[in-house]
PDB file of C-alpha atoms in Angstrom:
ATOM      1  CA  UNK A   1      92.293 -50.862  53.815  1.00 44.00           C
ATOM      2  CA  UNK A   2      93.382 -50.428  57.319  1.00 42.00           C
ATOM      3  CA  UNK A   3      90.210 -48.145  57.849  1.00 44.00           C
ATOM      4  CA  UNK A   4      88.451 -50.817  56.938  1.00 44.00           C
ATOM      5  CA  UNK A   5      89.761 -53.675  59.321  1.00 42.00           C
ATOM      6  CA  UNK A   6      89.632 -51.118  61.859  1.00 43.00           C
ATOM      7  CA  UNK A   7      85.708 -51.223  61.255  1.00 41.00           C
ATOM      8  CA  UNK A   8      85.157 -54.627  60.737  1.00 43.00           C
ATOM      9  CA  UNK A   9      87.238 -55.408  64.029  1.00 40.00           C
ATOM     10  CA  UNK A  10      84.876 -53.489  65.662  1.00 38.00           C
ATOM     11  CA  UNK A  11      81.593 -54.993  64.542  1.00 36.00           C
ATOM     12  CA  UNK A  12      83.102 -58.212  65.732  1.00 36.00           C
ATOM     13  CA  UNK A  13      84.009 -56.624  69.175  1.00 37.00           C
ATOM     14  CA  UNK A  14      80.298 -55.620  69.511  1.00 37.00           C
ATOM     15  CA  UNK A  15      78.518 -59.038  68.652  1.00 36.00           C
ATOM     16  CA  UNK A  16      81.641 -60.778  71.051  1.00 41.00           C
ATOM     17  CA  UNK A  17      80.290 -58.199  73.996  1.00 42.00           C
ATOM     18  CA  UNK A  18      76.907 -58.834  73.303  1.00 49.00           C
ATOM     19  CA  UNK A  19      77.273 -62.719  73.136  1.00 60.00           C
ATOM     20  CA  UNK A  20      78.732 -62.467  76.582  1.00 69.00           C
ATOM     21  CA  UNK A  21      76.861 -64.019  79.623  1.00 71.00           C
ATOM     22  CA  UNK A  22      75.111 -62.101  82.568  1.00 73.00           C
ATOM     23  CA  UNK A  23      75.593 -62.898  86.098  1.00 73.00           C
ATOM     24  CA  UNK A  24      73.080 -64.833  86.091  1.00 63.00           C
ATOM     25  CA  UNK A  25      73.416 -67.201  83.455  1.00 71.00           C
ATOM     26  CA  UNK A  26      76.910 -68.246  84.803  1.00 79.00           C
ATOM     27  CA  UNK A  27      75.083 -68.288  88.299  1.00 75.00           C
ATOM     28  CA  UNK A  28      72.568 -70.563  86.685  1.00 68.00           C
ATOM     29  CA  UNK A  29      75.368 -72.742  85.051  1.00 76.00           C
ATOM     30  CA  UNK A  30      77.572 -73.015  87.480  1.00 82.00           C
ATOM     31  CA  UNK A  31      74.738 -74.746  89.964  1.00 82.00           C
ATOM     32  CA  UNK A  32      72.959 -77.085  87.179  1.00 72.00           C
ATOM     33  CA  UNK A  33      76.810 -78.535  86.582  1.00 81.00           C
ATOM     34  CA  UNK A  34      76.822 -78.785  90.021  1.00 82.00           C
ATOM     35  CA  UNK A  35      73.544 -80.125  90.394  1.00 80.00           C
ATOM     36  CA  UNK A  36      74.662 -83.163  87.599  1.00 79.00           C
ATOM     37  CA  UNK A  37      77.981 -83.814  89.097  1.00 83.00           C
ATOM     38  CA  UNK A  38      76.820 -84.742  92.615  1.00 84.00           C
ATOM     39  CA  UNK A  39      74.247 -86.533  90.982  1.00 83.00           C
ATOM     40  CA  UNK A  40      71.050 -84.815  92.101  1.00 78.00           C
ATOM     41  CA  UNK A  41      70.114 -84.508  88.030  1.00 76.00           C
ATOM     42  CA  UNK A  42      70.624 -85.285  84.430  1.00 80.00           C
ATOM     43  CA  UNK A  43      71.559 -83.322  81.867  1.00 72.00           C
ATOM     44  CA  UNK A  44      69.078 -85.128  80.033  1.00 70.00           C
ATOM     45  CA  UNK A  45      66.331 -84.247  82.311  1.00 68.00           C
ATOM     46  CA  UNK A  46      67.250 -81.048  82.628  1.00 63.00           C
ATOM     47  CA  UNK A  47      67.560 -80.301  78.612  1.00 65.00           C
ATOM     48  CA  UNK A  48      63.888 -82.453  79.355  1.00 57.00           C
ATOM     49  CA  UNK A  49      62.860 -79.915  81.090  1.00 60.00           C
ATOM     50  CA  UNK A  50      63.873 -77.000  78.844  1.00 59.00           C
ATOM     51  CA  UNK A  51      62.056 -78.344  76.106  1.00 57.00           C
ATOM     52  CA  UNK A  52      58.513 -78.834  77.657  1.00 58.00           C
ATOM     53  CA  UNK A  53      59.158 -74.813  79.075  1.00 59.00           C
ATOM     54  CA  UNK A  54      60.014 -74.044  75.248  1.00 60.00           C
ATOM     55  CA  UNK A  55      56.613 -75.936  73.818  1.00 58.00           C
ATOM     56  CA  UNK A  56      54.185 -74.164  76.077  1.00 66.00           C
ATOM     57  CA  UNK A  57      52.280 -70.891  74.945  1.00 87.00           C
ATOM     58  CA  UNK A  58      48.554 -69.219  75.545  1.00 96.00           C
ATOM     59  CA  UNK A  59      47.161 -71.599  72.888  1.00 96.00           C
ATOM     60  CA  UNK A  60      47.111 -74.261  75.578  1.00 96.00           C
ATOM     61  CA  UNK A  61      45.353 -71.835  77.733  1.00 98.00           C
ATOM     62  CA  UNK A  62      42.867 -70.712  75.280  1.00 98.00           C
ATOM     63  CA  UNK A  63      42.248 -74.877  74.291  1.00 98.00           C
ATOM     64  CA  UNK A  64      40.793 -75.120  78.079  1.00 99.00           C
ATOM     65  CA  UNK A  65      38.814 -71.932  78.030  1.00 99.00           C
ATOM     66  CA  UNK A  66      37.000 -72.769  74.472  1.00 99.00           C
ATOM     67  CA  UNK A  67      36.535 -76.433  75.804  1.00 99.00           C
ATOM     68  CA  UNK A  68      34.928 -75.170  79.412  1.00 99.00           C
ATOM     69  CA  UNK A  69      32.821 -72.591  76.514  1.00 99.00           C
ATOM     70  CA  UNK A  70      31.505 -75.654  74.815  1.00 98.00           C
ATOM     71  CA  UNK A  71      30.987 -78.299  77.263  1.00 98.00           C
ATOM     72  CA  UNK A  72      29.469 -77.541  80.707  1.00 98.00           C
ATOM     73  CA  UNK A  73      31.012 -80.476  82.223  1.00 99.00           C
ATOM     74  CA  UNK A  74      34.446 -79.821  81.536  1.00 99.00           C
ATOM     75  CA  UNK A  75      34.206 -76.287  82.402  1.00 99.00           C
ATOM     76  CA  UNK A  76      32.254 -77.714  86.344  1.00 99.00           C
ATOM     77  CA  UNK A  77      35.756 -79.809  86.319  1.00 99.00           C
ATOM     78  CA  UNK A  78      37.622 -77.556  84.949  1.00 99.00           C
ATOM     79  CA  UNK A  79      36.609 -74.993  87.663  1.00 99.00           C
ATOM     80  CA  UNK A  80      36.549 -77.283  90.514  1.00 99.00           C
ATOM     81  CA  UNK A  81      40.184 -78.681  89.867  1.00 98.00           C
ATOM     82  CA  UNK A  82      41.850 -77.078  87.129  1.00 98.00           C
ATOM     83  CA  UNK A  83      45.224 -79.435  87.160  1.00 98.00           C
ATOM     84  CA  UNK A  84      42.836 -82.690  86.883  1.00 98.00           C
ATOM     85  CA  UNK A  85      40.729 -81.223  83.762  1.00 98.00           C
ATOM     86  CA  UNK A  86      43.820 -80.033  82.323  1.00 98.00           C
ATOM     87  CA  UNK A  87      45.592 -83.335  82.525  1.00 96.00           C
ATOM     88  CA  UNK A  88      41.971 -84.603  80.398  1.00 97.00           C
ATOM     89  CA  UNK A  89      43.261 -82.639  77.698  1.00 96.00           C
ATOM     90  CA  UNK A  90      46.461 -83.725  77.729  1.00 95.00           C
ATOM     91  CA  UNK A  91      48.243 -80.411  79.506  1.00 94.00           C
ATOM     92  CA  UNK A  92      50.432 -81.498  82.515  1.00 92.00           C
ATOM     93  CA  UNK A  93      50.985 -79.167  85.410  1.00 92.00           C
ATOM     94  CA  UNK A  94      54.005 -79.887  85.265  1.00 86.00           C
ATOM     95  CA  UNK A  95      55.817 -77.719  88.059  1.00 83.00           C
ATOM     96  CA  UNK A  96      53.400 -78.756  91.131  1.00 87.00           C
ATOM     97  CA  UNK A  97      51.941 -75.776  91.571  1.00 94.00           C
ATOM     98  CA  UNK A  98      47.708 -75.575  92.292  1.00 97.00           C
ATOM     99  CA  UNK A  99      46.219 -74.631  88.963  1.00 98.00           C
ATOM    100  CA  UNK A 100      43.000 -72.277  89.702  1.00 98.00           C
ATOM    101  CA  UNK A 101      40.664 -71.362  86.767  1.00 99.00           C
ATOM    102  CA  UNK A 102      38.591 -68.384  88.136  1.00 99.00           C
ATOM    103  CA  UNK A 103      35.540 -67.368  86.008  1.00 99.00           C
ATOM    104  CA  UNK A 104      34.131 -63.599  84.956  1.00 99.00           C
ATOM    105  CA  UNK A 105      30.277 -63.390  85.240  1.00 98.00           C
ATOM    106  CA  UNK A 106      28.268 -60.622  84.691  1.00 96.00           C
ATOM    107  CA  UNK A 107      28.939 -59.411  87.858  1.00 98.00           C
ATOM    108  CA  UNK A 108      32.660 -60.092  88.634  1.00 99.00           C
ATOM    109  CA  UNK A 109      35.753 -59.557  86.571  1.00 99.00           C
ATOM    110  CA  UNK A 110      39.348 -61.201  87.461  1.00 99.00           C
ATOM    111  CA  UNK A 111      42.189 -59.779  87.472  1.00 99.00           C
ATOM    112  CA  UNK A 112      45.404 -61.720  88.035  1.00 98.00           C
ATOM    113  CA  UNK A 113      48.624 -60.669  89.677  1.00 98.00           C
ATOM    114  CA  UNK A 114      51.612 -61.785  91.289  1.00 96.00           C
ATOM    115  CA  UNK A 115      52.636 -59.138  93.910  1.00 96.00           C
ATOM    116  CA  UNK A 116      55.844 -60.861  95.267  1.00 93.00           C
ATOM    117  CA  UNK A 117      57.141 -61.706  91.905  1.00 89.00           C
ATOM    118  CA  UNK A 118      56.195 -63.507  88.451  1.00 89.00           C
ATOM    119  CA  UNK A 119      54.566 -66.627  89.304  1.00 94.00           C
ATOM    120  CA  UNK A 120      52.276 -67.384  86.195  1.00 94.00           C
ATOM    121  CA  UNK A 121      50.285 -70.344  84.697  1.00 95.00           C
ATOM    122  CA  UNK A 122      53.523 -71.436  82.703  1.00 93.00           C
ATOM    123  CA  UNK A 123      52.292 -74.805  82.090  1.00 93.00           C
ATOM    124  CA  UNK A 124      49.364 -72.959  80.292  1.00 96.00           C
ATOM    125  CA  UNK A 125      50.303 -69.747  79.164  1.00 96.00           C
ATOM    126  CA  UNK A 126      54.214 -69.926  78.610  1.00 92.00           C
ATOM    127  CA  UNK A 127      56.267 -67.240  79.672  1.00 90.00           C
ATOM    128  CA  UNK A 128      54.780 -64.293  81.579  1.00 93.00           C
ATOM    129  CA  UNK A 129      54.931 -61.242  79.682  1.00 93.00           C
ATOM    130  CA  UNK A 130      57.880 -58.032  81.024  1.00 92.00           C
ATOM    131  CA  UNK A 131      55.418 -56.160  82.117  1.00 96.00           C
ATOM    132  CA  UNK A 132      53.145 -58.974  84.388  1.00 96.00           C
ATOM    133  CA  UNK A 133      56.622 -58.756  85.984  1.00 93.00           C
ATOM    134  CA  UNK A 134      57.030 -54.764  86.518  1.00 95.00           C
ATOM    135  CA  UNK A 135      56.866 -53.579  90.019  1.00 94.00           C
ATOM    136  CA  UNK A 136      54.327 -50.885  88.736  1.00 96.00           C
ATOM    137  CA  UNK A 137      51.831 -53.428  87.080  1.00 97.00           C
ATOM    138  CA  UNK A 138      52.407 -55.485  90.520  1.00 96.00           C
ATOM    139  CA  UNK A 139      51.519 -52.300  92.663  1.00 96.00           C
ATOM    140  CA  UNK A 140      48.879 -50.810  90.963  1.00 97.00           C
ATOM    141  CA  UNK A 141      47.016 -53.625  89.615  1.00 97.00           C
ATOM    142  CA  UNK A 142      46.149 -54.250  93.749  1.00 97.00           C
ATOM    143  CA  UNK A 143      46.164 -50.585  94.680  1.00 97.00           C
ATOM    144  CA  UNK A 144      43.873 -49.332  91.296  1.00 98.00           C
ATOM    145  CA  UNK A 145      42.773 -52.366  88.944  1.00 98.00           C
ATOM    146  CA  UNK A 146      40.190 -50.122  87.124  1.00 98.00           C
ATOM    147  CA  UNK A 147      42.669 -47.475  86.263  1.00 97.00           C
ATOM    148  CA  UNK A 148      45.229 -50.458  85.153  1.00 97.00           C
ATOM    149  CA  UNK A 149      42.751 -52.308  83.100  1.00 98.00           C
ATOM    150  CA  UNK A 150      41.661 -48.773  81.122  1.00 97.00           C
ATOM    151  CA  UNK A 151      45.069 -48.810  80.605  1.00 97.00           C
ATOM    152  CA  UNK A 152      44.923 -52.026  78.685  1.00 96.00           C
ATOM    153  CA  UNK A 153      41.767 -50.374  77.095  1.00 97.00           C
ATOM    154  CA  UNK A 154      39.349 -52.546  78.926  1.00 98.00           C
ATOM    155  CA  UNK A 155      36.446 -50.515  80.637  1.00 98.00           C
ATOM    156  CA  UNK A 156      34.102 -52.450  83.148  1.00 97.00           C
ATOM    157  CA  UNK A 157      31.402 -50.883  84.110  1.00 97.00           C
ATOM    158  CA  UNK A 158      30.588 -49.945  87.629  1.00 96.00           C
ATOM    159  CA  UNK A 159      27.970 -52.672  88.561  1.00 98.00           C
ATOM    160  CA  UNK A 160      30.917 -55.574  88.187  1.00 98.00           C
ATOM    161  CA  UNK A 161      33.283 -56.172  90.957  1.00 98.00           C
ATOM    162  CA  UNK A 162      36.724 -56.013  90.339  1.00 98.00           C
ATOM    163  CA  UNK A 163      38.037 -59.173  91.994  1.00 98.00           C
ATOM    164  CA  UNK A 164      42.390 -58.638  91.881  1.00 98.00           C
ATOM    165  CA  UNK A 165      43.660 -62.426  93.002  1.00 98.00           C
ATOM    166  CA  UNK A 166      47.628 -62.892  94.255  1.00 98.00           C
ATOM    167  CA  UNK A 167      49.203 -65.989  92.931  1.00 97.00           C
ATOM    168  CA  UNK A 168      51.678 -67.450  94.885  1.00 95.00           C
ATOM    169  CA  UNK A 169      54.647 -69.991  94.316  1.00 91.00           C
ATOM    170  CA  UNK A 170      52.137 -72.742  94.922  1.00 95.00           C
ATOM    171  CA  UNK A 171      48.951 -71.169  93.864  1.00 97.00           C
ATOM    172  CA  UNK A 172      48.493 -69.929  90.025  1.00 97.00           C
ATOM    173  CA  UNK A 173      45.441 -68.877  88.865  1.00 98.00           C
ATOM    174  CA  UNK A 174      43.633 -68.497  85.057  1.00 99.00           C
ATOM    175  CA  UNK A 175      41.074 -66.558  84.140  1.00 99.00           C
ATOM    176  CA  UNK A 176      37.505 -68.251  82.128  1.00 99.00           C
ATOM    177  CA  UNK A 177      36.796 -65.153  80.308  1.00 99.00           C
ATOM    178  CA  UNK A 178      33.147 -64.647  79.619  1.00 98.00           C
ATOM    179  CA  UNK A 179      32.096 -66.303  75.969  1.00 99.00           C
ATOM    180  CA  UNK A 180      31.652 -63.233  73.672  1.00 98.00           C
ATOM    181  CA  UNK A 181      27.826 -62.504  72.045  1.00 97.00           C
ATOM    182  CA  UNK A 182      27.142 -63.978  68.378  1.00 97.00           C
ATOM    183  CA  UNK A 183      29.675 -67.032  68.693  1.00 98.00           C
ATOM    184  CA  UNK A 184      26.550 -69.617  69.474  1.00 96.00           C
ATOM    185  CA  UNK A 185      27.772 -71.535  66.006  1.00 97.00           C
ATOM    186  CA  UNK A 186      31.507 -71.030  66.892  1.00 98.00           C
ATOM    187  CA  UNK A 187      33.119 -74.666  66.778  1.00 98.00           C
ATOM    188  CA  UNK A 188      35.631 -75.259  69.529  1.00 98.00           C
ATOM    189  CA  UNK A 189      38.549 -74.130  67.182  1.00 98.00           C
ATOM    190  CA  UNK A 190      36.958 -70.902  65.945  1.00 98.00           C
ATOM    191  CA  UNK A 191      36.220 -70.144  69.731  1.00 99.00           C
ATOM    192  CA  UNK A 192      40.211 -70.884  70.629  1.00 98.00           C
ATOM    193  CA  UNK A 193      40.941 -68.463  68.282  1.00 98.00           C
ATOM    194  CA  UNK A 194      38.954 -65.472  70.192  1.00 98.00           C
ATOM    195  CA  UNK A 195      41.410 -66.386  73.525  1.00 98.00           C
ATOM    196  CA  UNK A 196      44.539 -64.955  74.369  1.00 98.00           C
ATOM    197  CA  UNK A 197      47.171 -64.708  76.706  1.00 97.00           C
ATOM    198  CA  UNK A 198      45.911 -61.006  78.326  1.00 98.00           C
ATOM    199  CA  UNK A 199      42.093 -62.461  78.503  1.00 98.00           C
ATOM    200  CA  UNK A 200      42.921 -65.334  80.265  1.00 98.00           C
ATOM    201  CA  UNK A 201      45.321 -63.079  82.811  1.00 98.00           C
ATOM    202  CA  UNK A 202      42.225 -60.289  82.916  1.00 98.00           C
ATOM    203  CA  UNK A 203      43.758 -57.515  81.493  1.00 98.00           C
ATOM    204  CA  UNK A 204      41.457 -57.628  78.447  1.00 98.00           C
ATOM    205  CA  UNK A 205      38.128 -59.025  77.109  1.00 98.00           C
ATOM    206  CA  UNK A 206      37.599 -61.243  74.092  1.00 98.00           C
ATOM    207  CA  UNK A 207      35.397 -60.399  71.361  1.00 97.00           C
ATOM    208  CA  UNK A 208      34.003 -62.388  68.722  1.00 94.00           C
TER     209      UNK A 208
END
């Protein structure tokens, strides 16, 4: 029996270690409670806040690209002033930043990186994947996109520029992939489908 409790004691032990918080969670904790005592927020606006981070995901993303697909309009707003045409569909920019859709033609492909950091389209595509955040994706993406991208196991073919754009912390950009061949009787939903997160960043093509 005391085998056993000696075991069991040191499962617990594990999970307790595991539980406990990095650096900088108790760094992030400490200044939010500071934040709310002085007064500069709410708790409630700050659990707000959490919750519109937690709801956002590339099917946002991929609702713009399959609209801009469909309707020529949207996708000249969309284009021209991606935070406006988002708002039209409901999809607040919510941090400020200067949404830029960027759009792959025959003849250009876009690539999208952050070389400084992570900044991302949050509001559109959630949470940036670990390795948009690796130093070697951010390095080599700028120094060899082709190479990166055959990584990814998308080829483009010699004739197409490979256009790599920086966002910034007040610039994020989005790629408009180009609408795949045979999807002419593709509703809107059936298109949305085709779109995901590493299309819209350029690191892949959609097919129908």
């Amino acid at each position: 029996m005391a085998e056993e409790h000696v075991h069991d004691h040191s499962e617990h032990a594990a999970i307790e270690h595991d539980d406990m918080p990095s650096y900088y969670a108790i760094l992030e904790l400490s200044i939010r409670e500071l934040l709310i005592e002085r007064g500069l927020i709410t708790a409630d606006e700050v659990r707000h806040q959490i919750e519109v981070l937690d709801s956002r995901s590339p099917t946002l993303g991929a609702k713009l690209v399959a609209r801009a697909w469909t309707d020529p309009k949207f996708k000249e707003r969309l284009l021209a002033n991606g935070n406006s045409a988002s708002e039209e569909m409901g999809i607040s920019i919510y941090d400020d930043t200067q949404f830029t859709v960027l759009e792959n033609t025959d003849s250009v492909h876009n690539l999208i990186v952050c070389t400084l950091c992570s900044c991302y389209p949050r509001p559109v595509l959630g949470l940036p994947p670990d390795w948009y955040k690796s130093k070697q994706y951010r390095s080599r993406a700028v120094r060899e996109p082709r190479a990166v991208l055959a990584e990814f196991g998308t080829h483009i073919a010699d004739k197409v520029e490979v256009r790599v754009n920086d966002s910034t912390s007040n610039l994020r950009y989005l790629v408009l992939p180009v609408r795949p061949k045979g999807t002419e009787h593709y509703t809107e939903a059936q298109l949305a489908k085709l779109v995901t997160r590493d299309t819209m960043i350029g690191v892949s093509v959609p097919h129908a």
